[in-house]
């Protein structure tokens, strides 16, 4: 006698739960695997702002704006102790409101508080890049490392563009790899105005609609 046994597959993915989040207009210092900044959110029953350690797929956060969003929240399986228990995916952006009177919370004020390390140039990922820059708001100056040498100069900024001016640097000799990175970086920096934006924890510089330089936030 032949017995046929049917085995029903068990889904390893939990059903997504639709939740509403209020996202605050400024980030807050927090500690995950290392010191970082986190979004601040309120859930349906929140009485005060809570730190949000993970990311939300599809959501582009800009400091200075308060958001009301709908997200799909899915519980993960076999989550490590130091990781978020959920995956979040943007379902709908219900409201994006520019907050007035928060002079320390604009996108540019956020840029000024951090060191920015190069992570992508002309579409190429820069692994362990030595290139970084720091802005001085009071003097309208910028300084950093161009890979081999240090550089410094001025900058002019409008609401959504930035131009670097009169850049100068040291003249140390380097290996061919660093020289190549430095030459490409300085050529871009001296090439005229960039359009810029801040998304999550990256500073992005564009020429037209093309992203040419992407920097990641790093501790000062």
PDB file of C-alpha atoms in Angstrom:
ATOM      1  CA  UNK A   1       0.000   0.000   0.000  1.00  0.00           C
ATOM      2  CA  UNK A   2       1.447   3.359  -1.044  1.00  0.00           C
ATOM      3  CA  UNK A   3       1.007   6.181   1.420  1.00  0.00           C
ATOM      4  CA  UNK A   4       1.346   9.743   0.174  1.00  0.00           C
ATOM      5  CA  UNK A   5       2.308  12.315   2.788  1.00  0.00           C
ATOM      6  CA  UNK A   6       1.727  15.963   1.985  1.00  0.00           C
ATOM      7  CA  UNK A   7       3.955  18.423   3.840  1.00  0.00           C
ATOM      8  CA  UNK A   8       2.697  21.955   4.121  1.00  0.00           C
ATOM      9  CA  UNK A   9       5.448  24.561   3.880  1.00  0.00           C
ATOM     10  CA  UNK A  10       5.798  26.993   6.728  1.00  0.00           C
ATOM     11  CA  UNK A  11       6.472  30.596   5.818  1.00  0.00           C
ATOM     12  CA  UNK A  12       9.533  32.061   7.483  1.00  0.00           C
ATOM     13  CA  UNK A  13       8.256  35.591   6.943  1.00  0.00           C
ATOM     14  CA  UNK A  14       5.793  37.127   9.379  1.00  0.00           C
ATOM     15  CA  UNK A  15       2.811  39.043   8.094  1.00  0.00           C
ATOM     16  CA  UNK A  16       3.507  42.765   7.804  1.00  0.00           C
ATOM     17  CA  UNK A  17       1.738  45.097  10.234  1.00  0.00           C
ATOM     18  CA  UNK A  18       0.760  48.560   9.000  1.00  0.00           C
ATOM     19  CA  UNK A  19       1.664  51.224  11.552  1.00  0.00           C
ATOM     20  CA  UNK A  20       1.646  55.024  11.655  1.00  0.00           C
ATOM     21  CA  UNK A  21       4.791  56.910  12.701  1.00  0.00           C
ATOM     22  CA  UNK A  22       5.376  60.559  13.537  1.00  0.00           C
ATOM     23  CA  UNK A  23       9.012  61.401  12.733  1.00  0.00           C
ATOM     24  CA  UNK A  24      10.661  64.390  14.437  1.00  0.00           C
ATOM     25  CA  UNK A  25      12.475  67.111  12.525  1.00  0.00           C
ATOM     26  CA  UNK A  26      15.834  66.605  14.235  1.00  0.00           C
ATOM     27  CA  UNK A  27      18.091  63.637  14.917  1.00  0.00           C
ATOM     28  CA  UNK A  28      19.446  62.629  18.316  1.00  0.00           C
ATOM     29  CA  UNK A  29      22.706  61.094  19.460  1.00  0.00           C
ATOM     30  CA  UNK A  30      22.418  57.396  20.228  1.00  0.00           C
ATOM     31  CA  UNK A  31      24.619  54.340  20.567  1.00  0.00           C
ATOM     32  CA  UNK A  32      24.213  51.171  18.505  1.00  0.00           C
ATOM     33  CA  UNK A  33      27.264  49.138  17.597  1.00  0.00           C
ATOM     34  CA  UNK A  34      29.050  52.529  17.755  1.00  0.00           C
ATOM     35  CA  UNK A  35      28.064  56.148  18.504  1.00  0.00           C
ATOM     36  CA  UNK A  36      25.657  57.383  15.818  1.00  0.00           C
ATOM     37  CA  UNK A  37      22.564  59.510  15.307  1.00  0.00           C
ATOM     38  CA  UNK A  38      19.004  58.199  15.258  1.00  0.00           C
ATOM     39  CA  UNK A  39      15.636  59.421  14.095  1.00  0.00           C
ATOM     40  CA  UNK A  40      13.121  60.250  16.815  1.00  0.00           C
ATOM     41  CA  UNK A  41       9.610  58.846  16.412  1.00  0.00           C
ATOM     42  CA  UNK A  42       6.262  58.543  18.111  1.00  0.00           C
ATOM     43  CA  UNK A  43       4.017  55.502  17.748  1.00  0.00           C
ATOM     44  CA  UNK A  44       0.256  55.487  18.269  1.00  0.00           C
ATOM     45  CA  UNK A  45       0.522  55.262  22.057  1.00  0.00           C
ATOM     46  CA  UNK A  46       3.815  57.142  22.564  1.00  0.00           C
ATOM     47  CA  UNK A  47       3.807  59.924  25.167  1.00  0.00           C
ATOM     48  CA  UNK A  48       7.310  61.135  24.309  1.00  0.00           C
ATOM     49  CA  UNK A  49       9.807  60.831  21.460  1.00  0.00           C
ATOM     50  CA  UNK A  50      11.554  57.464  21.126  1.00  0.00           C
ATOM     51  CA  UNK A  51      14.888  56.713  19.454  1.00  0.00           C
ATOM     52  CA  UNK A  52      14.574  54.760  16.194  1.00  0.00           C
ATOM     53  CA  UNK A  53      17.751  52.716  15.689  1.00  0.00           C
ATOM     54  CA  UNK A  54      17.001  51.066  12.338  1.00  0.00           C
ATOM     55  CA  UNK A  55      16.246  52.345   8.861  1.00  0.00           C
ATOM     56  CA  UNK A  56      13.025  52.498   6.870  1.00  0.00           C
ATOM     57  CA  UNK A  57      13.310  51.135   3.334  1.00  0.00           C
ATOM     58  CA  UNK A  58      12.114  53.694   0.805  1.00  0.00           C
ATOM     59  CA  UNK A  59      12.019  56.605   3.263  1.00  0.00           C
ATOM     60  CA  UNK A  60      14.320  59.605   2.630  1.00  0.00           C
ATOM     61  CA  UNK A  61      14.643  61.625   5.808  1.00  0.00           C
ATOM     62  CA  UNK A  62      15.610  65.312   5.762  1.00  0.00           C
ATOM     63  CA  UNK A  63      16.395  67.143   9.020  1.00  0.00           C
ATOM     64  CA  UNK A  64      14.190  70.194   9.539  1.00  0.00           C
ATOM     65  CA  UNK A  65      10.991  68.432   8.423  1.00  0.00           C
ATOM     66  CA  UNK A  66       8.408  66.604  10.513  1.00  0.00           C
ATOM     67  CA  UNK A  67       6.791  63.594   8.845  1.00  0.00           C
ATOM     68  CA  UNK A  68       3.693  61.486   9.283  1.00  0.00           C
ATOM     69  CA  UNK A  69       4.226  58.155   7.516  1.00  0.00           C
ATOM     70  CA  UNK A  70       2.658  54.735   7.168  1.00  0.00           C
ATOM     71  CA  UNK A  71       5.093  51.817   7.254  1.00  0.00           C
ATOM     72  CA  UNK A  72       4.885  48.067   6.955  1.00  0.00           C
ATOM     73  CA  UNK A  73       6.551  46.507   9.996  1.00  0.00           C
ATOM     74  CA  UNK A  74       7.582  42.859   9.681  1.00  0.00           C
ATOM     75  CA  UNK A  75       8.963  40.828  12.569  1.00  0.00           C
ATOM     76  CA  UNK A  76      12.257  39.109  11.782  1.00  0.00           C
ATOM     77  CA  UNK A  77      13.153  35.502  12.544  1.00  0.00           C
ATOM     78  CA  UNK A  78      16.252  34.503  14.555  1.00  0.00           C
ATOM     79  CA  UNK A  79      17.316  38.068  15.308  1.00  0.00           C
ATOM     80  CA  UNK A  80      20.794  38.665  16.849  1.00  0.00           C
ATOM     81  CA  UNK A  81      20.745  40.289  20.282  1.00  0.00           C
ATOM     82  CA  UNK A  82      22.135  43.626  19.020  1.00  0.00           C
ATOM     83  CA  UNK A  83      19.868  43.950  15.964  1.00  0.00           C
ATOM     84  CA  UNK A  84      16.390  45.377  15.416  1.00  0.00           C
ATOM     85  CA  UNK A  85      13.571  42.853  15.777  1.00  0.00           C
ATOM     86  CA  UNK A  86      11.695  44.356  12.815  1.00  0.00           C
ATOM     87  CA  UNK A  87      12.091  45.338   9.169  1.00  0.00           C
ATOM     88  CA  UNK A  88      10.402  48.599   8.161  1.00  0.00           C
ATOM     89  CA  UNK A  89       9.248  49.611   4.681  1.00  0.00           C
ATOM     90  CA  UNK A  90       7.606  52.891   3.715  1.00  0.00           C
ATOM     91  CA  UNK A  91       4.006  52.417   2.613  1.00  0.00           C
ATOM     92  CA  UNK A  92       2.925  56.041   2.259  1.00  0.00           C
ATOM     93  CA  UNK A  93       4.206  59.485   3.190  1.00  0.00           C
ATOM     94  CA  UNK A  94       1.122  61.193   4.616  1.00  0.00           C
ATOM     95  CA  UNK A  95       2.653  64.548   5.537  1.00  0.00           C
ATOM     96  CA  UNK A  96       5.968  66.415   5.283  1.00  0.00           C
ATOM     97  CA  UNK A  97       6.040  69.726   7.131  1.00  0.00           C
ATOM     98  CA  UNK A  98       8.886  72.258   7.279  1.00  0.00           C
ATOM     99  CA  UNK A  99       9.319  73.208  10.928  1.00  0.00           C
ATOM    100  CA  UNK A 100       9.884  76.881  11.692  1.00  0.00           C
ATOM    101  CA  UNK A 101      11.951  78.221  14.549  1.00  0.00           C
ATOM    102  CA  UNK A 102      14.289  75.200  14.688  1.00  0.00           C
ATOM    103  CA  UNK A 103      17.473  77.011  13.685  1.00  0.00           C
ATOM    104  CA  UNK A 104      19.657  74.162  14.904  1.00  0.00           C
ATOM    105  CA  UNK A 105      17.757  71.440  13.105  1.00  0.00           C
ATOM    106  CA  UNK A 106      18.012  72.309   9.402  1.00  0.00           C
ATOM    107  CA  UNK A 107      19.783  70.017   6.981  1.00  0.00           C
ATOM    108  CA  UNK A 108      22.727  72.407   6.752  1.00  0.00           C
ATOM    109  CA  UNK A 109      23.033  72.768  10.543  1.00  0.00           C
ATOM    110  CA  UNK A 110      23.187  68.975  10.664  1.00  0.00           C
ATOM    111  CA  UNK A 111      26.029  69.021   8.108  1.00  0.00           C
ATOM    112  CA  UNK A 112      27.988  71.517  10.192  1.00  0.00           C
ATOM    113  CA  UNK A 113      27.941  69.275  13.265  1.00  0.00           C
ATOM    114  CA  UNK A 114      29.796  66.368  11.661  1.00  0.00           C
ATOM    115  CA  UNK A 115      32.860  65.232   9.786  1.00  0.00           C
ATOM    116  CA  UNK A 116      32.076  63.891   6.301  1.00  0.00           C
ATOM    117  CA  UNK A 117      34.035  60.954   4.889  1.00  0.00           C
ATOM    118  CA  UNK A 118      33.970  60.183   1.161  1.00  0.00           C
ATOM    119  CA  UNK A 119      32.142  56.911   0.417  1.00  0.00           C
ATOM    120  CA  UNK A 120      31.391  57.281  -3.304  1.00  0.00           C
ATOM    121  CA  UNK A 121      32.920  59.284  -6.174  1.00  0.00           C
ATOM    122  CA  UNK A 122      31.590  59.339  -9.751  1.00  0.00           C
ATOM    123  CA  UNK A 123      29.588  56.181  -9.034  1.00  0.00           C
ATOM    124  CA  UNK A 124      32.530  54.228  -7.594  1.00  0.00           C
ATOM    125  CA  UNK A 125      32.429  53.108  -3.955  1.00  0.00           C
ATOM    126  CA  UNK A 126      35.434  54.318  -1.979  1.00  0.00           C
ATOM    127  CA  UNK A 127      36.373  51.607   0.513  1.00  0.00           C
ATOM    128  CA  UNK A 128      38.171  52.885   3.615  1.00  0.00           C
ATOM    129  CA  UNK A 129      38.660  56.230   1.897  1.00  0.00           C
ATOM    130  CA  UNK A 130      41.143  58.674   3.486  1.00  0.00           C
ATOM    131  CA  UNK A 131      39.190  61.625   2.004  1.00  0.00           C
ATOM    132  CA  UNK A 132      37.069  63.696   4.373  1.00  0.00           C
ATOM    133  CA  UNK A 133      35.982  67.290   4.992  1.00  0.00           C
ATOM    134  CA  UNK A 134      34.781  69.443   7.880  1.00  0.00           C
ATOM    135  CA  UNK A 135      32.940  72.761   7.623  1.00  0.00           C
ATOM    136  CA  UNK A 136      33.550  75.852   9.768  1.00  0.00           C
ATOM    137  CA  UNK A 137      30.295  77.834   9.866  1.00  0.00           C
ATOM    138  CA  UNK A 138      31.693  80.948  11.529  1.00  0.00           C
ATOM    139  CA  UNK A 139      34.462  81.482   8.960  1.00  0.00           C
ATOM    140  CA  UNK A 140      32.751  79.906   5.913  1.00  0.00           C
ATOM    141  CA  UNK A 141      35.780  77.662   5.577  1.00  0.00           C
ATOM    142  CA  UNK A 142      36.262  73.965   4.794  1.00  0.00           C
ATOM    143  CA  UNK A 143      39.229  71.716   5.528  1.00  0.00           C
ATOM    144  CA  UNK A 144      40.064  68.041   5.372  1.00  0.00           C
ATOM    145  CA  UNK A 145      42.081  65.365   3.617  1.00  0.00           C
ATOM    146  CA  UNK A 146      42.132  64.983  -0.169  1.00  0.00           C
ATOM    147  CA  UNK A 147      43.670  61.455   0.139  1.00  0.00           C
ATOM    148  CA  UNK A 148      47.380  62.215   0.297  1.00  0.00           C
ATOM    149  CA  UNK A 149      47.413  65.863   1.380  1.00  0.00           C
ATOM    150  CA  UNK A 150      45.373  68.114   3.617  1.00  0.00           C
ATOM    151  CA  UNK A 151      43.325  70.832   1.932  1.00  0.00           C
ATOM    152  CA  UNK A 152      41.554  73.985   2.999  1.00  0.00           C
ATOM    153  CA  UNK A 153      39.558  76.776   1.417  1.00  0.00           C
ATOM    154  CA  UNK A 154      36.318  78.717   1.462  1.00  0.00           C
ATOM    155  CA  UNK A 155      32.760  77.911   0.469  1.00  0.00           C
ATOM    156  CA  UNK A 156      29.610  79.765  -0.535  1.00  0.00           C
ATOM    157  CA  UNK A 157      26.197  78.239   0.087  1.00  0.00           C
ATOM    158  CA  UNK A 158      22.684  79.039  -1.073  1.00  0.00           C
ATOM    159  CA  UNK A 159      19.468  77.249  -0.114  1.00  0.00           C
ATOM    160  CA  UNK A 160      20.340  74.132  -2.115  1.00  0.00           C
ATOM    161  CA  UNK A 161      23.779  74.663  -3.670  1.00  0.00           C
ATOM    162  CA  UNK A 162      27.375  74.952  -2.518  1.00  0.00           C
ATOM    163  CA  UNK A 163      30.531  76.187  -4.245  1.00  0.00           C
ATOM    164  CA  UNK A 164      34.074  75.602  -2.968  1.00  0.00           C
ATOM    165  CA  UNK A 165      36.521  78.485  -3.524  1.00  0.00           C
ATOM    166  CA  UNK A 166      40.284  79.053  -3.433  1.00  0.00           C
ATOM    167  CA  UNK A 167      41.152  75.524  -2.350  1.00  0.00           C
ATOM    168  CA  UNK A 168      44.792  74.983  -1.418  1.00  0.00           C
ATOM    169  CA  UNK A 169      46.698  72.086   0.092  1.00  0.00           C
ATOM    170  CA  UNK A 170      49.986  70.602   1.178  1.00  0.00           C
ATOM    171  CA  UNK A 171      52.367  69.053  -1.371  1.00  0.00           C
ATOM    172  CA  UNK A 172      53.377  65.700   0.065  1.00  0.00           C
ATOM    173  CA  UNK A 173      54.280  62.807  -2.262  1.00  0.00           C
ATOM    174  CA  UNK A 174      52.056  59.720  -2.208  1.00  0.00           C
ATOM    175  CA  UNK A 175      51.608  56.363  -3.890  1.00  0.00           C
ATOM    176  CA  UNK A 176      49.907  56.159  -7.280  1.00  0.00           C
ATOM    177  CA  UNK A 177      46.551  54.988  -5.895  1.00  0.00           C
ATOM    178  CA  UNK A 178      46.166  57.923  -3.511  1.00  0.00           C
ATOM    179  CA  UNK A 179      47.405  60.375  -6.132  1.00  0.00           C
ATOM    180  CA  UNK A 180      44.680  59.171  -8.506  1.00  0.00           C
ATOM    181  CA  UNK A 181      41.935  59.567  -5.884  1.00  0.00           C
ATOM    182  CA  UNK A 182      43.227  62.976  -4.867  1.00  0.00           C
ATOM    183  CA  UNK A 183      43.425  64.272  -8.427  1.00  0.00           C
ATOM    184  CA  UNK A 184      39.874  63.190  -9.242  1.00  0.00           C
ATOM    185  CA  UNK A 185      38.499  64.549  -5.966  1.00  0.00           C
ATOM    186  CA  UNK A 186      40.147  67.982  -6.262  1.00  0.00           C
ATOM    187  CA  UNK A 187      39.097  68.309  -9.897  1.00  0.00           C
ATOM    188  CA  UNK A 188      35.479  67.777  -8.878  1.00  0.00           C
ATOM    189  CA  UNK A 189      35.715  70.133  -5.901  1.00  0.00           C
ATOM    190  CA  UNK A 190      37.108  72.906  -8.130  1.00  0.00           C
ATOM    191  CA  UNK A 191      34.576  72.343 -10.901  1.00  0.00           C
ATOM    192  CA  UNK A 192      31.894  74.841  -9.889  1.00  0.00           C
ATOM    193  CA  UNK A 193      28.647  74.755  -7.914  1.00  0.00           C
ATOM    194  CA  UNK A 194      27.108  71.550  -6.588  1.00  0.00           C
ATOM    195  CA  UNK A 195      23.492  70.935  -5.783  1.00  0.00           C
ATOM    196  CA  UNK A 196      23.387  69.205  -2.407  1.00  0.00           C
ATOM    197  CA  UNK A 197      21.022  67.302  -0.174  1.00  0.00           C
ATOM    198  CA  UNK A 198      21.167  65.347   3.059  1.00  0.00           C
ATOM    199  CA  UNK A 199      19.487  61.939   3.130  1.00  0.00           C
ATOM    200  CA  UNK A 200      19.555  59.750   6.233  1.00  0.00           C
ATOM    201  CA  UNK A 201      23.237  60.036   7.223  1.00  0.00           C
ATOM    202  CA  UNK A 202      24.811  60.977   3.887  1.00  0.00           C
ATOM    203  CA  UNK A 203      25.783  64.308   2.341  1.00  0.00           C
ATOM    204  CA  UNK A 204      25.263  64.142  -1.434  1.00  0.00           C
ATOM    205  CA  UNK A 205      26.744  66.526  -4.025  1.00  0.00           C
ATOM    206  CA  UNK A 206      25.314  66.637  -7.557  1.00  0.00           C
ATOM    207  CA  UNK A 207      26.252  68.148 -10.895  1.00  0.00           C
ATOM    208  CA  UNK A 208      22.951  68.547 -12.659  1.00  0.00           C
ATOM    209  CA  UNK A 209      21.055  65.361 -11.830  1.00  0.00           C
ATOM    210  CA  UNK A 210      24.219  63.248 -11.537  1.00  0.00           C
ATOM    211  CA  UNK A 211      25.461  62.272  -8.078  1.00  0.00           C
ATOM    212  CA  UNK A 212      29.230  62.830  -8.157  1.00  0.00           C
ATOM    213  CA  UNK A 213      30.274  62.814  -4.493  1.00  0.00           C
ATOM    214  CA  UNK A 214      28.679  61.036  -1.542  1.00  0.00           C
ATOM    215  CA  UNK A 215      29.946  61.455   1.999  1.00  0.00           C
ATOM    216  CA  UNK A 216      29.049  59.461   5.097  1.00  0.00           C
ATOM    217  CA  UNK A 217      28.783  60.948   8.549  1.00  0.00           C
ATOM    218  CA  UNK A 218      31.784  60.286  10.814  1.00  0.00           C
ATOM    219  CA  UNK A 219      32.680  61.392  14.377  1.00  0.00           C
ATOM    220  CA  UNK A 220      34.639  64.643  14.628  1.00  0.00           C
TER     221      UNK A 220
END
